[in-house]
mmCIF file of C-alpha atoms and ligand atoms in Angstrom:
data_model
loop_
_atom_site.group_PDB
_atom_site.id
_atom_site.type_symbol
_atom_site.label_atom_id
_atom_site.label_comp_id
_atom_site.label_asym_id
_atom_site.label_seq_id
_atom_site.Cartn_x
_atom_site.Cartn_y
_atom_site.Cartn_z
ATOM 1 C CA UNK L 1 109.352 107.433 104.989
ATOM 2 C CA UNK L 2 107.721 110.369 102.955
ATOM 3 C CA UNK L 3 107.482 109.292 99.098
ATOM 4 C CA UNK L 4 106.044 112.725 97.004
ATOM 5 C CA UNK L 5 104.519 110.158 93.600
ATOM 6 C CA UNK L 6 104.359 112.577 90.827
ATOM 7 C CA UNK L 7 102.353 110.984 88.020
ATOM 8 C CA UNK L 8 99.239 112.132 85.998
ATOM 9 C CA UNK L 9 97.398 108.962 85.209
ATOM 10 C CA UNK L 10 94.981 108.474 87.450
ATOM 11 C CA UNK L 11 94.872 104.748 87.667
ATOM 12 C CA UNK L 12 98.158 104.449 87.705
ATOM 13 C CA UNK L 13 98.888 107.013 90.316
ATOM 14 C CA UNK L 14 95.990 105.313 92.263
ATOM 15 C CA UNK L 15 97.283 101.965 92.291
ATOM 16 C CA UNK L 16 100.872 102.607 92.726
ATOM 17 C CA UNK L 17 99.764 104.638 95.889
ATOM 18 C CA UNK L 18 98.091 101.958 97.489
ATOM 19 C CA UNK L 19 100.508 99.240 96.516
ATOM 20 C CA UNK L 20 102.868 101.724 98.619
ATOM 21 C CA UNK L 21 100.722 103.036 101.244
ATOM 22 C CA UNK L 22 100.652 99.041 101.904
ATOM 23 C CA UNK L 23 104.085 98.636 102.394
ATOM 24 C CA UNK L 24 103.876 101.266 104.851
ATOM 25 C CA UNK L 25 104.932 104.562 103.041
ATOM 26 C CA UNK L 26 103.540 107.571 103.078
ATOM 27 C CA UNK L 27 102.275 108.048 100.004
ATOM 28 C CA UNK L 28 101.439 111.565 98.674
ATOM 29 C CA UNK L 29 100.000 111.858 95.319
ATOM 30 C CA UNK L 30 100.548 114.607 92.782
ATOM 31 C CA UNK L 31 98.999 115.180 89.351
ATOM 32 C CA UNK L 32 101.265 117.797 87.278
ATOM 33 C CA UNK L 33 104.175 119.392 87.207
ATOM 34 C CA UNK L 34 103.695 123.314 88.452
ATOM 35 C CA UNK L 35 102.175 121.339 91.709
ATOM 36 C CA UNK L 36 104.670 119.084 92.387
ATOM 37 C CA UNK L 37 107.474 122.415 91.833
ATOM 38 C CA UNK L 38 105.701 123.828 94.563
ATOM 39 C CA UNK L 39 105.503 120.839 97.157
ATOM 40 C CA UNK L 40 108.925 119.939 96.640
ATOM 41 C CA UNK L 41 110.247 123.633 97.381
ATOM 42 C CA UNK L 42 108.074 124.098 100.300
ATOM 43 C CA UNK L 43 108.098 120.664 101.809
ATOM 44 C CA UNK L 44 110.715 117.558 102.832
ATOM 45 C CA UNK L 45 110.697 114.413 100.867
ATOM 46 C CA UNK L 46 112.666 111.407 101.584
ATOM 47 C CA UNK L 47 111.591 110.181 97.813
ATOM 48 C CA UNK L 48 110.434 111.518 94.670
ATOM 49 C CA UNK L 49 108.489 109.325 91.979
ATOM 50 C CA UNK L 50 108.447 111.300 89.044
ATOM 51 C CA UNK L 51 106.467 110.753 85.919
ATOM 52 C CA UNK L 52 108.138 112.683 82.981
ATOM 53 C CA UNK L 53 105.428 113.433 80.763
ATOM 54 C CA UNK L 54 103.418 115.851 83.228
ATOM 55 C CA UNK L 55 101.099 118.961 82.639
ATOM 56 C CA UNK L 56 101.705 122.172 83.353
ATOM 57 C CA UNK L 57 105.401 121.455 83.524
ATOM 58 C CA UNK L 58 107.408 118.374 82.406
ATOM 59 C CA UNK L 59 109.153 116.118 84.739
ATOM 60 C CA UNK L 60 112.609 117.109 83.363
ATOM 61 C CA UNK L 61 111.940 120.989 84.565
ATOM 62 C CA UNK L 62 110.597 119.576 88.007
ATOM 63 C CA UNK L 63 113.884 118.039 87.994
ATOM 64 C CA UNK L 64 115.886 120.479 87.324
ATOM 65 C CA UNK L 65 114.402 123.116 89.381
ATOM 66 C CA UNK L 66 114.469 120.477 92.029
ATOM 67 C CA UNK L 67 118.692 120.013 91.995
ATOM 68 C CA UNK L 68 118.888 123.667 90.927
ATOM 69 C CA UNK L 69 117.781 124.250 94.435
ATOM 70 C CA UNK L 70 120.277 121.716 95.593
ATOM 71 C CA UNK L 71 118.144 119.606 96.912
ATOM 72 C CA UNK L 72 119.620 116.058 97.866
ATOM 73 C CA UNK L 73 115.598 113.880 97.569
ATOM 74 C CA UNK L 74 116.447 110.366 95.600
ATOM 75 C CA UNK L 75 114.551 110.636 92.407
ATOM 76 C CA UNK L 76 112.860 107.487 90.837
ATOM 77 C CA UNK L 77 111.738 108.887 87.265
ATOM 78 C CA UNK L 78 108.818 106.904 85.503
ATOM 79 C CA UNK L 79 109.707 106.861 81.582
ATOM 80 C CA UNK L 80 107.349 106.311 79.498
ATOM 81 C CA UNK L 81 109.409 105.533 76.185
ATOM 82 C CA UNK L 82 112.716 103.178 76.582
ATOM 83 C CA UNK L 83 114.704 105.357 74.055
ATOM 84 C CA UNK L 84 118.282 105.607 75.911
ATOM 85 C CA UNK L 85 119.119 108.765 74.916
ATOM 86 C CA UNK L 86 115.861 109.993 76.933
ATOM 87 C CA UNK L 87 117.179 107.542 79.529
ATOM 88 C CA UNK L 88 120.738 109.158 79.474
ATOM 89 C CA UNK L 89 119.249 112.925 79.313
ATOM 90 C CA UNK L 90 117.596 112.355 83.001
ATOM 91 C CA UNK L 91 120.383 110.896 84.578
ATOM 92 C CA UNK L 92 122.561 113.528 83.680
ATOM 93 C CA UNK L 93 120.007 116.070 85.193
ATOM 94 C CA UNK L 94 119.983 114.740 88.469
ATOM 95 C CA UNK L 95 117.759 111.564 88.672
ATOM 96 C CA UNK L 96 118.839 108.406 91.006
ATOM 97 C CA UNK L 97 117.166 106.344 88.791
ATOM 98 C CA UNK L 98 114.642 105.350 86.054
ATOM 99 C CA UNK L 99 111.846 102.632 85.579
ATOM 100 C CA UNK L 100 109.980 102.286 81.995
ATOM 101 C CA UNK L 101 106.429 101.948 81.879
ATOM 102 C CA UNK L 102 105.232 99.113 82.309
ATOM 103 C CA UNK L 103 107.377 97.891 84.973
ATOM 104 C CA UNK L 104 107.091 95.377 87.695
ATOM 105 C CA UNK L 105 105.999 96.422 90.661
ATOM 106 C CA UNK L 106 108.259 94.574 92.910
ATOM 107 C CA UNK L 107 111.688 96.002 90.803
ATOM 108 C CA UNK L 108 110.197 99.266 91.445
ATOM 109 C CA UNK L 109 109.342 98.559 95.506
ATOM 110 C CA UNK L 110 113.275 96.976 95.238
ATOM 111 C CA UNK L 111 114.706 100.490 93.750
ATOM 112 C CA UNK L 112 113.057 102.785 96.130
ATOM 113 C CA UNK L 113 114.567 100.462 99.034
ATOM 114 C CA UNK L 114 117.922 101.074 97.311
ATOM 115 C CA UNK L 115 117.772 104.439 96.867
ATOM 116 C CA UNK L 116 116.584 104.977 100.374
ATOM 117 C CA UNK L 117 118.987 103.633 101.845
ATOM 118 C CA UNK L 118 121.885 105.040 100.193
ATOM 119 C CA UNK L 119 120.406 108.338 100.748
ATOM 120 C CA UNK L 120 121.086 107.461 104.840
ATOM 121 C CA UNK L 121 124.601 106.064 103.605
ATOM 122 C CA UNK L 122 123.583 102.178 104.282
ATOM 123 C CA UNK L 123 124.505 99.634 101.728
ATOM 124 C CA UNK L 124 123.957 96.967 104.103
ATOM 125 C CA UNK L 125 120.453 95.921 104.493
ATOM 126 C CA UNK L 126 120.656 95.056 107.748
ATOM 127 C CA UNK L 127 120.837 98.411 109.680
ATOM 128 C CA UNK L 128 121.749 97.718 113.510
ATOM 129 C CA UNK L 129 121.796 100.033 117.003
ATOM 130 C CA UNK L 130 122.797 98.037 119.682
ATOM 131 C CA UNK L 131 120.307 95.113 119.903
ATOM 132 C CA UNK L 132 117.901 96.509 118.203
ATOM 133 C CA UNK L 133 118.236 95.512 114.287
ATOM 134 C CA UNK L 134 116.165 96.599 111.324
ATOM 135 C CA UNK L 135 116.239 94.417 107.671
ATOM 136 C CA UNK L 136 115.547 97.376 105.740
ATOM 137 C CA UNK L 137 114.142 94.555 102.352
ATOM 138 C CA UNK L 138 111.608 92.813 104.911
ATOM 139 C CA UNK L 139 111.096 96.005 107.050
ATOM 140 C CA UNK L 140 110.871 94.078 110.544
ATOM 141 C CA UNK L 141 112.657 95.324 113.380
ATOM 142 C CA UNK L 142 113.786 92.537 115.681
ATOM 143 C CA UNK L 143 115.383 93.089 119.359
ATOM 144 C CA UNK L 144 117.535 90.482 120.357
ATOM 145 C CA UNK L 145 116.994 88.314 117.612
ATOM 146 C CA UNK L 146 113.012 88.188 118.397
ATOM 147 C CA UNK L 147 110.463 90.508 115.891
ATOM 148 C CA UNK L 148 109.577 93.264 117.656
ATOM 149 C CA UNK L 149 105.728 94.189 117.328
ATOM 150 C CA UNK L 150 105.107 97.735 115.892
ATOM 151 C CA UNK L 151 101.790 99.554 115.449
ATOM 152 C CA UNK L 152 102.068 101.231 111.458
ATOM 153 C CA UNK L 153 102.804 104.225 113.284
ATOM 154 C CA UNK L 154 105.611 103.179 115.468
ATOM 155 C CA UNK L 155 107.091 101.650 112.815
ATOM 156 C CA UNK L 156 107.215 104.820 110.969
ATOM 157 C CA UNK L 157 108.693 107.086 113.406
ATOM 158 C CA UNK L 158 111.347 104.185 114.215
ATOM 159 C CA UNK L 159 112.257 103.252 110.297
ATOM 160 C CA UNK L 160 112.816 106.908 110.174
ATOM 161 C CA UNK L 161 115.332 107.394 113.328
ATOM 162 C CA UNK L 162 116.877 104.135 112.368
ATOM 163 C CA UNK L 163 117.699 105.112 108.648
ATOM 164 C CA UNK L 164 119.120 108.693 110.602
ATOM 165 C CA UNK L 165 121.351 106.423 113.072
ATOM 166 C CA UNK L 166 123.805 108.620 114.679
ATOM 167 C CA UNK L 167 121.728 111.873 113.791
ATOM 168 C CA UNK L 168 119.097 113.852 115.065
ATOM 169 C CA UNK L 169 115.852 113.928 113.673
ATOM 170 C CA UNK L 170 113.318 117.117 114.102
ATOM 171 C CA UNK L 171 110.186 116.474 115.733
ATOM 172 C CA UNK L 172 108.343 118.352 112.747
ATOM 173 C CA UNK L 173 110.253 115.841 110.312
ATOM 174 C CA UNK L 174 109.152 112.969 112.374
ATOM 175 C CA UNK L 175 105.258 114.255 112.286
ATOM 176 C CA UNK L 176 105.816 114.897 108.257
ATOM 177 C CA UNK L 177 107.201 110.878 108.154
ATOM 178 C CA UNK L 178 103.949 110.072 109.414
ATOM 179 C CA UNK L 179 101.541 112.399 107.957
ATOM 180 C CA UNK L 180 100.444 113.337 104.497
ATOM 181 C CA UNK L 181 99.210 116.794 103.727
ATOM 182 C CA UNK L 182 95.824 115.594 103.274
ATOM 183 C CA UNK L 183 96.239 114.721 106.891
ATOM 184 C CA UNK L 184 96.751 117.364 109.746
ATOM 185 C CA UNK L 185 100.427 116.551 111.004
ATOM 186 C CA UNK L 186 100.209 117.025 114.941
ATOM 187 C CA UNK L 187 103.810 117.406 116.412
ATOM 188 C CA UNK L 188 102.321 116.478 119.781
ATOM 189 C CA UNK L 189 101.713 113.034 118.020
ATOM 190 C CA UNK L 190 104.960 112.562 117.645
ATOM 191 C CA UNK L 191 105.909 112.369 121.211
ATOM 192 C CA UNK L 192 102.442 109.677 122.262
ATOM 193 C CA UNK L 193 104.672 107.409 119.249
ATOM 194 C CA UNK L 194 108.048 107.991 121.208
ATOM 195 C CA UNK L 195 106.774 107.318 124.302
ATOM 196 C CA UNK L 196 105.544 104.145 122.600
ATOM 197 C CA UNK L 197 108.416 102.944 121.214
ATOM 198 C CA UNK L 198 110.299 103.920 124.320
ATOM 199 C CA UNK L 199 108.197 101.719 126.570
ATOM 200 C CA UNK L 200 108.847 98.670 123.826
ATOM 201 C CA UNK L 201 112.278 99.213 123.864
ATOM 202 C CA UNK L 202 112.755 99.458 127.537
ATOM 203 C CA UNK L 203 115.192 95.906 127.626
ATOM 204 C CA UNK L 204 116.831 97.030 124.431
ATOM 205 C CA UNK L 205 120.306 98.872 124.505
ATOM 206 C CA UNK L 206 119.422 101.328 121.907
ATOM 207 C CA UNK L 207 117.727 104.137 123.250
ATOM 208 C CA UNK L 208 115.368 107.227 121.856
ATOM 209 C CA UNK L 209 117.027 110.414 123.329
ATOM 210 C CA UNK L 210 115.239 113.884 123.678
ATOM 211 C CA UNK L 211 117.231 117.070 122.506
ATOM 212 C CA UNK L 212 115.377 119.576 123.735
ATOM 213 C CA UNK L 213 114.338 122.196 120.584
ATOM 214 C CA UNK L 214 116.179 120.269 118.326
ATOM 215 C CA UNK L 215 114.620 116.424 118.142
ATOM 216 C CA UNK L 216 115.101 112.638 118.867
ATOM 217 C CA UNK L 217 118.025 110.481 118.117
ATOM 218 C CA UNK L 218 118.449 106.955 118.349
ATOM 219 C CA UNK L 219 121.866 105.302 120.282
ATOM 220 C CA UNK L 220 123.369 102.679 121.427
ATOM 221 C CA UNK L 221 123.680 102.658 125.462
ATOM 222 C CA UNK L 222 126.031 99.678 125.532
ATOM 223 C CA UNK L 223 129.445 100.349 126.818
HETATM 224 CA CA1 LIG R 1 102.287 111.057 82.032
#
């Protein structure tokens, strides 16, 4: 899972993107508003983080171009003053949802779970293919009721097929799950990781299909 963190203090923006890198996001950090405009028209997000008071261009325009655009990407705005009509103003333009500053850390890590996972239409969760089952709040995968042991990696590209359940995912949106753009995203990656997970989930029912040219999708084989 992608998370694009749009805020211009430094420490703040440092330490949030750690505490998130940790749970095993990545994390891409942004520090004012034209910038984070242009990453969110030219790249894919499956979370936005967004600060309001910004430089260069205020949250609530990165908003609005953002849904002018009609982009779907759950947006978590950081407020910094609890006035409600400020609160009320970026709802109505298209947020998700709102923390004030400060907030605790583990209401905010429990609203971007929420809002990720009604993005892939799951209120459960517990998401499940076959035998293979994923508790989205603890983020371990178990197969047949045993953990199943992930590299960071794996985990990634399988977190991101299991939140698609049922649809196919693009090899360059698998490589963009696991990359920043700090990093260089290598498509060919992708398929070592699949090749992984296959191999791990070779006495599980749910399987990791190929579609040539247009990605991966995980299914249930049982009949
Ligand atoms: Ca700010």
């Amino acid at each position: 899972m992608r998370i694009l963190l749009v805020e211009d203090n430094l420490v703040l923006s440092d330490w949030l993107s750690r505490t998130l890198s940790k749970d095993g996001y990545v994390v891409e950090c942004c520090y004012e508003g034209e910038d984070a405009a242009h990453r969110l028209s030219d790249e894919s997000y499956d979370l936005v983080i967004l600060d309001l008071g910004l430089p260069r261009m205020k949250g609530e325009e990165v908003l609005q171009r953002l849904r002018s655009r009609h982009s779907n990407v759950p947006v978590l705005v950081l407020t910094a003053q609890d006035v409600m009509a400020s609160r009320v103003a970026c709802l109505d333009s298209g947020a998700d949802d709102y923390v004030t500053k400060p907030f605790n850390v583990a209401e905010l890590e429990a609203r971007i779970r929420v809002l990720l996972r009604r993005n892939a239409n799951h209120r459960n969760p517990t998401l499940t293919c076959a035998d293979l089952s994923y508790n989205s709040n603890t983020r371990v995968f178990s197969l047949k009721d045993r953990d199943l042991a992930l590299t960071p990696r794996e985990h990634s590209v399988l977190e991101t097929l299991m939140m698609r359940g049922g649809s196919t995912v693009s090899k360059k949106a698998l490589a963009q799950s696991l990359f920043t753009l700090e990093e260089s995203a290598s498509v060919d990656a992708v398929e070592i990781y699949v090749h992984r997970l296959r191999k791990k989930l070779q006495d599980s029912q749910a399987v990791i299909l190929t579609l040539r040219g247009l990605g991966y999708l995980l299914k249930s084989n049982a009949v």
